[in-house]
Amino acid sequence: MRLPFKVSARTARLIGRENVSNAEGAIIELVKNAYDADASICIVYLDNKFENIPFILSEEEYDGYLTLNSVPAAFKDAFERSVTDYIFKPAKLSEFDRQDIAKFFRNRIRLYIIDNGEGMTGDIIANHWMTIGTNNKQKNIITHKGRVKAGEKGIGRFALDR
């Protein structure tokens, strides 16, 4: 009897965590993808908007955070409505709640990796990028600009989990 392998969605997370040990390694894998796409420039931009709990939130920001599943239980108690904004009131919170809210805002950090490399067609995404263990880079080791491709195992996409 021949049975095909089944792969769960959890597999991508496991592959990413096993093959990419830390955040720095994950960034390197994604920058290598830009190199393999013949990018002449790659920008790594870290948007660390909330090093600390913001003192003021606009009504739009406040309402937006309330829609997130990860918003701490004490979030509503932490901010008091003013005429136009919401003001942070740390005195109303326990130390645990303050730490929980600080962690929530620290997790709002965003990392952008932007390059001007060759984009992928739908066919390339479906048949190469979304295929685990494809041998595309073994067959096509040279880019259009003549670079030897840096990626080889097809794990760069799994670095996103890290």
Short mmCIF file of N, CA and C in Angstrom, two decimals:
data_model
loop_
_atom_site.label_atom_id
_atom_site.label_comp_id
_atom_site.label_asym_id
_atom_site.label_seq_id
_atom_site.Cartn_x
_atom_site.Cartn_y
_atom_site.Cartn_z
N MET A 1 0.85 -1.18 0.00
CA MET A 1 0.00 0.00 0.00
C MET A 1 0.89 1.24 0.00
N ARG A 2 0.59 2.19 -0.87
CA ARG A 2 1.33 3.44 -0.94
C ARG A 2 0.46 4.56 -0.39
N LEU A 3 0.99 5.27 0.56
CA LEU A 3 0.27 6.39 1.16
C LEU A 3 1.12 7.65 1.03
N PRO A 4 0.51 8.77 0.67
CA PRO A 4 1.26 10.03 0.61
C PRO A 4 1.46 10.58 2.02
N PHE A 5 2.53 11.35 2.18
CA PHE A 5 2.73 12.02 3.46
C PHE A 5 1.65 13.07 3.66
N LYS A 6 1.28 13.28 4.90
CA LYS A 6 0.40 14.39 5.26
C LYS A 6 1.25 15.34 6.10
N VAL A 7 1.07 16.61 5.87
CA VAL A 7 1.84 17.60 6.60
C VAL A 7 0.87 18.57 7.26
N SER A 8 1.01 18.75 8.56
CA SER A 8 0.14 19.67 9.27
C SER A 8 0.68 21.10 9.15
N ALA A 9 -0.17 22.06 9.43
CA ALA A 9 0.25 23.46 9.39
C ALA A 9 1.31 23.72 10.45
N ARG A 10 1.32 22.95 11.51
CA ARG A 10 2.29 23.08 12.59
C ARG A 10 3.71 22.77 12.11
N THR A 11 3.83 22.02 11.03
CA THR A 11 5.13 21.62 10.50
C THR A 11 6.01 22.83 10.19
N ALA A 12 5.43 23.85 9.58
CA ALA A 12 6.21 25.05 9.22
C ALA A 12 6.82 25.69 10.46
N ARG A 13 6.05 25.76 11.53
CA ARG A 13 6.59 26.33 12.77
C ARG A 13 7.73 25.49 13.30
N LEU A 14 7.56 24.17 13.28
CA LEU A 14 8.60 23.28 13.78
C LEU A 14 9.87 23.38 12.94
N ILE A 15 9.72 23.41 11.64
CA ILE A 15 10.88 23.52 10.75
C ILE A 15 11.59 24.85 11.01
N GLY A 16 10.84 25.91 11.12
CA GLY A 16 11.43 27.22 11.38
C GLY A 16 12.19 27.25 12.69
N ARG A 17 11.63 26.68 13.73
CA ARG A 17 12.28 26.72 15.04
C ARG A 17 13.48 25.79 15.13
N GLU A 18 13.44 24.69 14.42
CA GLU A 18 14.55 23.74 14.44
C GLU A 18 15.72 24.20 13.57
N ASN A 19 15.45 24.87 12.46
CA ASN A 19 16.50 25.24 11.52
C ASN A 19 16.98 26.68 11.68
N VAL A 20 16.22 27.49 12.37
CA VAL A 20 16.60 28.88 12.57
C VAL A 20 16.58 29.11 14.09
N SER A 21 17.77 29.19 14.67
CA SER A 21 17.87 29.16 16.13
C SER A 21 17.51 30.45 16.84
N ASN A 22 17.62 31.60 16.17
CA ASN A 22 17.32 32.85 16.85
C ASN A 22 16.85 33.90 15.84
N ALA A 23 16.46 35.06 16.35
CA ALA A 23 15.92 36.11 15.49
C ALA A 23 16.97 36.61 14.50
N GLU A 24 18.23 36.69 14.92
CA GLU A 24 19.28 37.16 14.02
C GLU A 24 19.43 36.20 12.83
N GLY A 25 19.38 34.89 13.10
CA GLY A 25 19.46 33.90 12.03
C GLY A 25 18.29 33.99 11.08
N ALA A 26 17.11 34.29 11.63
CA ALA A 26 15.91 34.44 10.80
C ALA A 26 16.07 35.63 9.85
N ILE A 27 16.59 36.73 10.36
CA ILE A 27 16.78 37.91 9.51
C ILE A 27 17.80 37.60 8.41
N ILE A 28 18.86 36.90 8.76
CA ILE A 28 19.87 36.53 7.76
C ILE A 28 19.24 35.67 6.66
N GLU A 29 18.40 34.71 7.03
CA GLU A 29 17.73 33.87 6.02
C GLU A 29 16.88 34.71 5.08
N LEU A 30 16.17 35.69 5.61
CA LEU A 30 15.30 36.52 4.78
C LEU A 30 16.10 37.48 3.90
N VAL A 31 17.23 37.96 4.39
CA VAL A 31 18.09 38.81 3.57
C VAL A 31 18.73 37.97 2.47
N LYS A 32 19.07 36.72 2.76
CA LYS A 32 19.59 35.83 1.72
C LYS A 32 18.55 35.63 0.61
N ASN A 33 17.28 35.59 0.97
CA ASN A 33 16.23 35.50 -0.05
C ASN A 33 16.27 36.72 -0.98
N ALA A 34 16.51 37.91 -0.41
CA ALA A 34 16.62 39.11 -1.23
C ALA A 34 17.83 39.01 -2.17
N TYR A 35 18.94 38.51 -1.67
CA TYR A 35 20.13 38.32 -2.49
C TYR A 35 19.83 37.36 -3.64
N ASP A 36 19.17 36.24 -3.32
CA ASP A 36 18.84 35.25 -4.35
C ASP A 36 17.83 35.79 -5.37
N ALA A 37 17.12 36.85 -5.03
CA ALA A 37 16.18 37.48 -5.95
C ALA A 37 16.85 38.61 -6.75
N ASP A 38 18.19 38.64 -6.69
CA ASP A 38 18.99 39.62 -7.42
C ASP A 38 18.75 41.06 -6.95
N ALA A 39 18.40 41.25 -5.70
CA ALA A 39 18.20 42.60 -5.18
C ALA A 39 19.54 43.34 -5.14
N SER A 40 19.52 44.60 -5.53
CA SER A 40 20.73 45.42 -5.42
C SER A 40 20.72 46.19 -4.10
N ILE A 41 19.57 46.19 -3.44
CA ILE A 41 19.45 46.86 -2.15
C ILE A 41 18.47 46.06 -1.29
N CYS A 42 18.77 45.99 -0.01
CA CYS A 42 17.88 45.34 0.95
C CYS A 42 17.89 46.18 2.22
N ILE A 43 16.74 46.61 2.64
CA ILE A 43 16.62 47.46 3.83
C ILE A 43 15.97 46.63 4.93
N VAL A 44 16.62 46.60 6.09
CA VAL A 44 16.05 45.96 7.27
C VAL A 44 15.66 47.09 8.20
N TYR A 45 14.35 47.24 8.41
CA TYR A 45 13.83 48.36 9.19
C TYR A 45 13.07 47.83 10.40
N LEU A 46 13.50 48.22 11.58
CA LEU A 46 12.84 47.83 12.82
C LEU A 46 12.04 49.02 13.34
N ASP A 47 10.74 48.86 13.38
CA ASP A 47 9.85 49.91 13.88
C ASP A 47 9.53 49.60 15.33
N ASN A 48 10.31 50.20 16.23
CA ASN A 48 10.16 49.98 17.67
C ASN A 48 9.38 51.15 18.26
N LYS A 49 8.13 51.23 17.89
CA LYS A 49 7.29 52.37 18.26
C LYS A 49 7.08 52.47 19.77
N PHE A 50 7.02 51.33 20.44
CA PHE A 50 6.67 51.35 21.86
C PHE A 50 7.75 50.71 22.72
N GLU A 51 8.79 51.48 23.00
CA GLU A 51 9.78 51.01 23.96
C GLU A 51 9.15 51.03 25.36
N ASN A 52 8.25 51.98 25.56
CA ASN A 52 7.53 52.12 26.83
C ASN A 52 6.03 52.20 26.55
N ILE A 53 5.24 52.07 27.58
CA ILE A 53 3.79 52.24 27.43
C ILE A 53 3.53 53.68 27.00
N PRO A 54 2.75 53.88 25.95
CA PRO A 54 2.48 55.26 25.52
C PRO A 54 1.63 55.99 26.56
N PHE A 55 1.93 57.25 26.76
CA PHE A 55 1.18 58.05 27.73
C PHE A 55 -0.18 58.45 27.18
N ILE A 56 -0.26 58.66 25.85
CA ILE A 56 -1.51 59.07 25.21
C ILE A 56 -1.78 58.18 24.00
N LEU A 57 -3.04 57.75 23.87
CA LEU A 57 -3.48 57.03 22.67
C LEU A 57 -4.63 57.80 22.06
N SER A 58 -4.64 57.88 20.75
CA SER A 58 -5.80 58.48 20.09
C SER A 58 -6.98 57.52 20.24
N GLU A 59 -8.17 58.03 19.99
CA GLU A 59 -9.36 57.18 20.07
C GLU A 59 -9.25 56.02 19.07
N GLU A 60 -8.73 56.30 17.89
CA GLU A 60 -8.57 55.27 16.86
C GLU A 60 -7.59 54.18 17.31
N GLU A 61 -6.45 54.60 17.88
CA GLU A 61 -5.48 53.62 18.38
C GLU A 61 -6.08 52.77 19.50
N TYR A 62 -6.71 53.43 20.45
CA TYR A 62 -7.32 52.75 21.59
C TYR A 62 -8.34 51.71 21.11
N ASP A 63 -9.25 52.12 20.24
CA ASP A 63 -10.27 51.20 19.73
C ASP A 63 -9.64 50.05 18.94
N GLY A 64 -8.59 50.36 18.19
CA GLY A 64 -7.90 49.32 17.42
C GLY A 64 -7.29 48.27 18.31
N TYR A 65 -6.65 48.69 19.40
CA TYR A 65 -6.04 47.73 20.32
C TYR A 65 -7.10 46.86 20.99
N LEU A 66 -8.24 47.43 21.27
CA LEU A 66 -9.31 46.65 21.92
C LEU A 66 -9.81 45.51 21.04
N THR A 67 -9.61 45.60 19.74
CA THR A 67 -10.07 44.53 18.84
C THR A 67 -9.11 43.35 18.79
N LEU A 68 -7.91 43.49 19.33
CA LEU A 68 -6.91 42.42 19.27
C LEU A 68 -7.19 41.36 20.34
N ASN A 69 -6.96 40.13 19.99
CA ASN A 69 -7.15 39.03 20.94
C ASN A 69 -6.15 39.07 22.08
N SER A 70 -4.99 39.66 21.83
CA SER A 70 -3.91 39.66 22.82
C SER A 70 -3.96 40.82 23.80
N VAL A 71 -4.98 41.66 23.71
CA VAL A 71 -5.05 42.83 24.60
C VAL A 71 -5.22 42.36 26.05
N PRO A 72 -4.40 42.91 26.97
CA PRO A 72 -4.50 42.49 28.38
C PRO A 72 -5.85 42.85 29.00
N ALA A 73 -6.23 42.07 29.97
CA ALA A 73 -7.52 42.29 30.64
C ALA A 73 -7.60 43.67 31.28
N ALA A 74 -6.49 44.19 31.77
CA ALA A 74 -6.49 45.48 32.47
C ALA A 74 -6.34 46.67 31.52
N PHE A 75 -6.36 46.44 30.22
CA PHE A 75 -6.13 47.51 29.26
C PHE A 75 -7.14 48.65 29.44
N LYS A 76 -8.42 48.31 29.56
CA LYS A 76 -9.45 49.36 29.70
C LYS A 76 -9.25 50.18 30.97
N ASP A 77 -8.81 49.52 32.04
CA ASP A 77 -8.57 50.23 33.30
C ASP A 77 -7.32 51.11 33.22
N ALA A 78 -6.39 50.78 32.34
CA ALA A 78 -5.12 51.47 32.28
C ALA A 78 -5.22 52.84 31.61
N PHE A 79 -6.24 53.02 30.77
CA PHE A 79 -6.39 54.28 30.03
C PHE A 79 -7.72 54.93 30.37
N GLU A 80 -7.65 56.23 30.60
CA GLU A 80 -8.85 56.99 30.95
C GLU A 80 -9.15 57.97 29.81
N ARG A 81 -10.40 58.07 29.47
CA ARG A 81 -10.84 58.94 28.37
C ARG A 81 -10.69 60.40 28.77
N SER A 82 -10.04 61.19 27.88
CA SER A 82 -10.01 62.64 28.04
C SER A 82 -10.94 63.18 26.96
N VAL A 83 -10.87 64.44 26.67
CA VAL A 83 -11.76 65.04 25.69
C VAL A 83 -11.54 64.42 24.31
N THR A 84 -10.28 64.27 23.90
CA THR A 84 -10.01 63.76 22.55
C THR A 84 -9.20 62.47 22.52
N ASP A 85 -8.57 62.11 23.63
CA ASP A 85 -7.65 60.97 23.65
C ASP A 85 -7.91 60.08 24.86
N TYR A 86 -7.04 59.07 24.97
CA TYR A 86 -7.02 58.21 26.15
C TYR A 86 -5.66 58.38 26.82
N ILE A 87 -5.68 58.65 28.14
CA ILE A 87 -4.48 58.93 28.91
C ILE A 87 -4.15 57.73 29.79
N PHE A 88 -2.89 57.32 29.80
CA PHE A 88 -2.43 56.21 30.62
C PHE A 88 -2.42 56.62 32.08
N LYS A 89 -3.02 55.79 32.92
CA LYS A 89 -3.12 56.05 34.37
C LYS A 89 -2.49 54.88 35.13
N PRO A 90 -1.16 54.88 35.28
CA PRO A 90 -0.48 53.75 35.92
C PRO A 90 -0.86 53.54 37.37
N ALA A 91 -1.26 54.60 38.08
CA ALA A 91 -1.61 54.47 39.50
C ALA A 91 -2.82 53.56 39.71
N LYS A 92 -3.64 53.38 38.69
CA LYS A 92 -4.83 52.55 38.81
C LYS A 92 -4.52 51.05 38.67
N LEU A 93 -3.26 50.69 38.40
CA LEU A 93 -2.91 49.31 38.07
C LEU A 93 -1.98 48.68 39.10
N SER A 94 -2.07 47.37 39.19
CA SER A 94 -1.11 46.61 39.99
C SER A 94 0.19 46.52 39.19
N GLU A 95 1.26 46.14 39.87
CA GLU A 95 2.54 45.97 39.18
C GLU A 95 2.44 44.90 38.09
N PHE A 96 1.72 43.82 38.37
CA PHE A 96 1.53 42.75 37.40
C PHE A 96 0.83 43.28 36.14
N ASP A 97 -0.24 44.06 36.36
CA ASP A 97 -0.99 44.60 35.21
C ASP A 97 -0.14 45.58 34.41
N ARG A 98 0.68 46.40 35.09
CA ARG A 98 1.57 47.33 34.39
C ARG A 98 2.57 46.56 33.52
N GLN A 99 3.12 45.48 34.07
CA GLN A 99 4.07 44.67 33.31
C GLN A 99 3.39 43.99 32.12
N ASP A 100 2.16 43.54 32.33
CA ASP A 100 1.40 42.88 31.26
C ASP A 100 1.12 43.86 30.12
N ILE A 101 0.76 45.07 30.45
CA ILE A 101 0.48 46.09 29.44
C ILE A 101 1.78 46.52 28.74
N ALA A 102 2.87 46.64 29.50
CA ALA A 102 4.17 46.98 28.90
C ALA A 102 4.58 45.90 27.90
N LYS A 103 4.39 44.65 28.26
CA LYS A 103 4.73 43.54 27.35
C LYS A 103 3.85 43.60 26.09
N PHE A 104 2.58 43.90 26.26
CA PHE A 104 1.67 44.02 25.12
C PHE A 104 2.19 45.06 24.12
N PHE A 105 2.62 46.21 24.61
CA PHE A 105 3.11 47.26 23.71
C PHE A 105 4.47 46.90 23.12
N ARG A 106 5.36 46.26 23.90
CA ARG A 106 6.65 45.83 23.34
C ARG A 106 6.44 44.85 22.19
N ASN A 107 5.39 44.04 22.25
CA ASN A 107 5.10 43.08 21.19
C ASN A 107 4.52 43.73 19.94
N ARG A 108 4.31 45.02 19.94
CA ARG A 108 3.82 45.74 18.76
C ARG A 108 4.97 46.10 17.82
N ILE A 109 6.19 45.71 18.14
CA ILE A 109 7.35 45.99 17.29
C ILE A 109 7.15 45.32 15.94
N ARG A 110 7.53 45.99 14.88
CA ARG A 110 7.40 45.46 13.53
C ARG A 110 8.76 45.48 12.84
N LEU A 111 9.04 44.43 12.09
CA LEU A 111 10.27 44.33 11.33
C LEU A 111 9.90 44.26 9.86
N TYR A 112 10.52 45.12 9.06
CA TYR A 112 10.27 45.14 7.63
C TYR A 112 11.58 44.81 6.91
N ILE A 113 11.51 43.90 5.96
CA ILE A 113 12.65 43.61 5.09
C ILE A 113 12.17 43.94 3.68
N ILE A 114 12.79 44.98 3.12
CA ILE A 114 12.34 45.54 1.85
C ILE A 114 13.48 45.43 0.85
N ASP A 115 13.18 44.91 -0.34
CA ASP A 115 14.23 44.82 -1.34
C ASP A 115 13.66 45.13 -2.72
N ASN A 116 14.55 45.30 -3.66
CA ASN A 116 14.14 45.57 -5.04
C ASN A 116 14.45 44.37 -5.94
N GLY A 117 14.38 43.19 -5.36
CA GLY A 117 14.68 41.98 -6.11
C GLY A 117 13.57 41.58 -7.06
N GLU A 118 13.90 40.58 -7.85
CA GLU A 118 12.97 40.03 -8.82
C GLU A 118 11.79 39.41 -8.08
N GLY A 119 10.60 39.79 -8.43
CA GLY A 119 9.42 39.25 -7.77
C GLY A 119 9.13 37.82 -8.21
N MET A 120 8.16 37.22 -7.55
CA MET A 120 7.79 35.84 -7.88
C MET A 120 6.45 35.83 -8.60
N THR A 121 6.36 35.00 -9.62
CA THR A 121 5.08 34.81 -10.31
C THR A 121 4.23 33.87 -9.47
N GLY A 122 2.97 33.79 -9.79
CA GLY A 122 2.08 32.84 -9.11
C GLY A 122 2.56 31.42 -9.25
N ASP A 123 3.10 31.09 -10.42
CA ASP A 123 3.61 29.74 -10.67
C ASP A 123 4.81 29.44 -9.76
N ILE A 124 5.72 30.39 -9.62
CA ILE A 124 6.89 30.19 -8.76
C ILE A 124 6.46 30.04 -7.31
N ILE A 125 5.51 30.86 -6.87
CA ILE A 125 5.03 30.74 -5.49
C ILE A 125 4.41 29.37 -5.26
N ALA A 126 3.53 28.94 -6.15
CA ALA A 126 2.82 27.67 -5.97
C ALA A 126 3.74 26.45 -6.10
N ASN A 127 4.65 26.47 -7.07
CA ASN A 127 5.43 25.27 -7.37
C ASN A 127 6.82 25.22 -6.75
N HIS A 128 7.28 26.36 -6.21
CA HIS A 128 8.61 26.36 -5.60
C HIS A 128 8.55 26.86 -4.16
N TRP A 129 8.11 28.10 -3.98
CA TRP A 129 8.14 28.71 -2.65
C TRP A 129 7.23 27.96 -1.67
N MET A 130 6.08 27.53 -2.12
CA MET A 130 5.12 26.84 -1.25
C MET A 130 5.33 25.32 -1.22
N THR A 131 6.37 24.85 -1.88
CA THR A 131 6.67 23.42 -1.88
C THR A 131 7.85 23.18 -0.95
N ILE A 132 7.59 22.46 0.13
CA ILE A 132 8.63 22.18 1.12
C ILE A 132 9.64 21.20 0.50
N GLY A 133 10.92 21.57 0.59
CA GLY A 133 11.98 20.68 0.11
C GLY A 133 12.15 20.65 -1.39
N THR A 134 11.68 21.67 -2.10
CA THR A 134 11.87 21.71 -3.55
C THR A 134 13.36 21.72 -3.89
N ASN A 135 13.72 21.14 -5.02
CA ASN A 135 15.13 21.13 -5.42
C ASN A 135 15.42 22.22 -6.47
N ASN A 136 14.58 23.22 -6.53
CA ASN A 136 14.72 24.28 -7.52
C ASN A 136 16.09 24.95 -7.45
N LYS A 137 16.59 25.23 -6.25
CA LYS A 137 17.87 25.93 -6.14
C LYS A 137 19.05 24.99 -6.41
N GLN A 138 18.84 23.69 -6.38
CA GLN A 138 19.89 22.76 -6.77
C GLN A 138 19.99 22.70 -8.29
N LYS A 139 18.86 22.80 -8.96
CA LYS A 139 18.83 22.79 -10.43
C LYS A 139 19.26 24.14 -11.00
N ASN A 140 18.80 25.22 -10.39
CA ASN A 140 19.05 26.58 -10.88
C ASN A 140 19.88 27.33 -9.84
N ILE A 141 21.18 27.08 -9.83
CA ILE A 141 22.02 27.66 -8.77
C ILE A 141 22.49 29.07 -9.09
N ILE A 142 22.30 29.53 -10.31
CA ILE A 142 22.74 30.86 -10.73
C ILE A 142 21.52 31.74 -10.98
N THR A 143 21.56 32.97 -10.46
CA THR A 143 20.46 33.93 -10.68
C THR A 143 20.59 34.54 -12.07
N HIS A 144 19.59 35.32 -12.45
CA HIS A 144 19.62 35.99 -13.76
C HIS A 144 20.80 36.96 -13.89
N LYS A 145 21.24 37.53 -12.77
CA LYS A 145 22.39 38.45 -12.79
C LYS A 145 23.72 37.73 -12.61
N GLY A 146 23.68 36.39 -12.54
CA GLY A 146 24.92 35.62 -12.45
C GLY A 146 25.41 35.34 -11.04
N ARG A 147 24.61 35.59 -10.04
CA ARG A 147 25.00 35.29 -8.67
C ARG A 147 24.80 33.81 -8.38
N VAL A 148 25.65 33.26 -7.53
CA VAL A 148 25.41 31.91 -7.01
C VAL A 148 24.44 32.08 -5.85
N LYS A 149 23.32 31.37 -5.92
CA LYS A 149 22.27 31.52 -4.90
C LYS A 149 22.78 31.10 -3.53
N ALA A 150 22.44 31.90 -2.52
CA ALA A 150 22.88 31.65 -1.15
C ALA A 150 21.99 30.60 -0.46
N GLY A 151 20.71 30.63 -0.75
CA GLY A 151 19.80 29.68 -0.13
C GLY A 151 19.94 28.32 -0.75
N GLU A 152 19.69 27.28 0.07
CA GLU A 152 19.81 25.94 -0.49
C GLU A 152 18.78 24.97 0.05
N LYS A 153 18.38 25.14 1.30
CA LYS A 153 17.49 24.15 1.90
C LYS A 153 16.01 24.53 1.80
N GLY A 154 15.73 25.73 1.36
CA GLY A 154 14.34 26.16 1.25
C GLY A 154 13.70 26.46 2.59
N ILE A 155 14.52 26.93 3.55
CA ILE A 155 13.97 27.19 4.89
C ILE A 155 13.77 28.67 5.16
N GLY A 156 14.18 29.54 4.22
CA GLY A 156 14.06 30.97 4.44
C GLY A 156 12.65 31.38 4.81
N ARG A 157 11.66 30.81 4.13
CA ARG A 157 10.26 31.17 4.43
C ARG A 157 9.86 30.78 5.84
N PHE A 158 10.50 29.71 6.36
CA PHE A 158 10.16 29.25 7.72
C PHE A 158 10.79 30.14 8.78
N ALA A 159 11.77 30.95 8.38
CA ALA A 159 12.39 31.89 9.32
C ALA A 159 11.37 32.89 9.82
N LEU A 160 10.29 33.07 9.06
CA LEU A 160 9.23 34.02 9.47
C LEU A 160 8.63 33.63 10.80
N ASP A 161 8.61 32.34 11.12
CA ASP A 161 8.07 31.91 12.41
C ASP A 161 8.94 32.38 13.56
N ARG A 162 10.22 32.44 13.34
CA ARG A 162 11.16 32.84 14.38
C ARG A 162 10.99 34.33 14.65
#
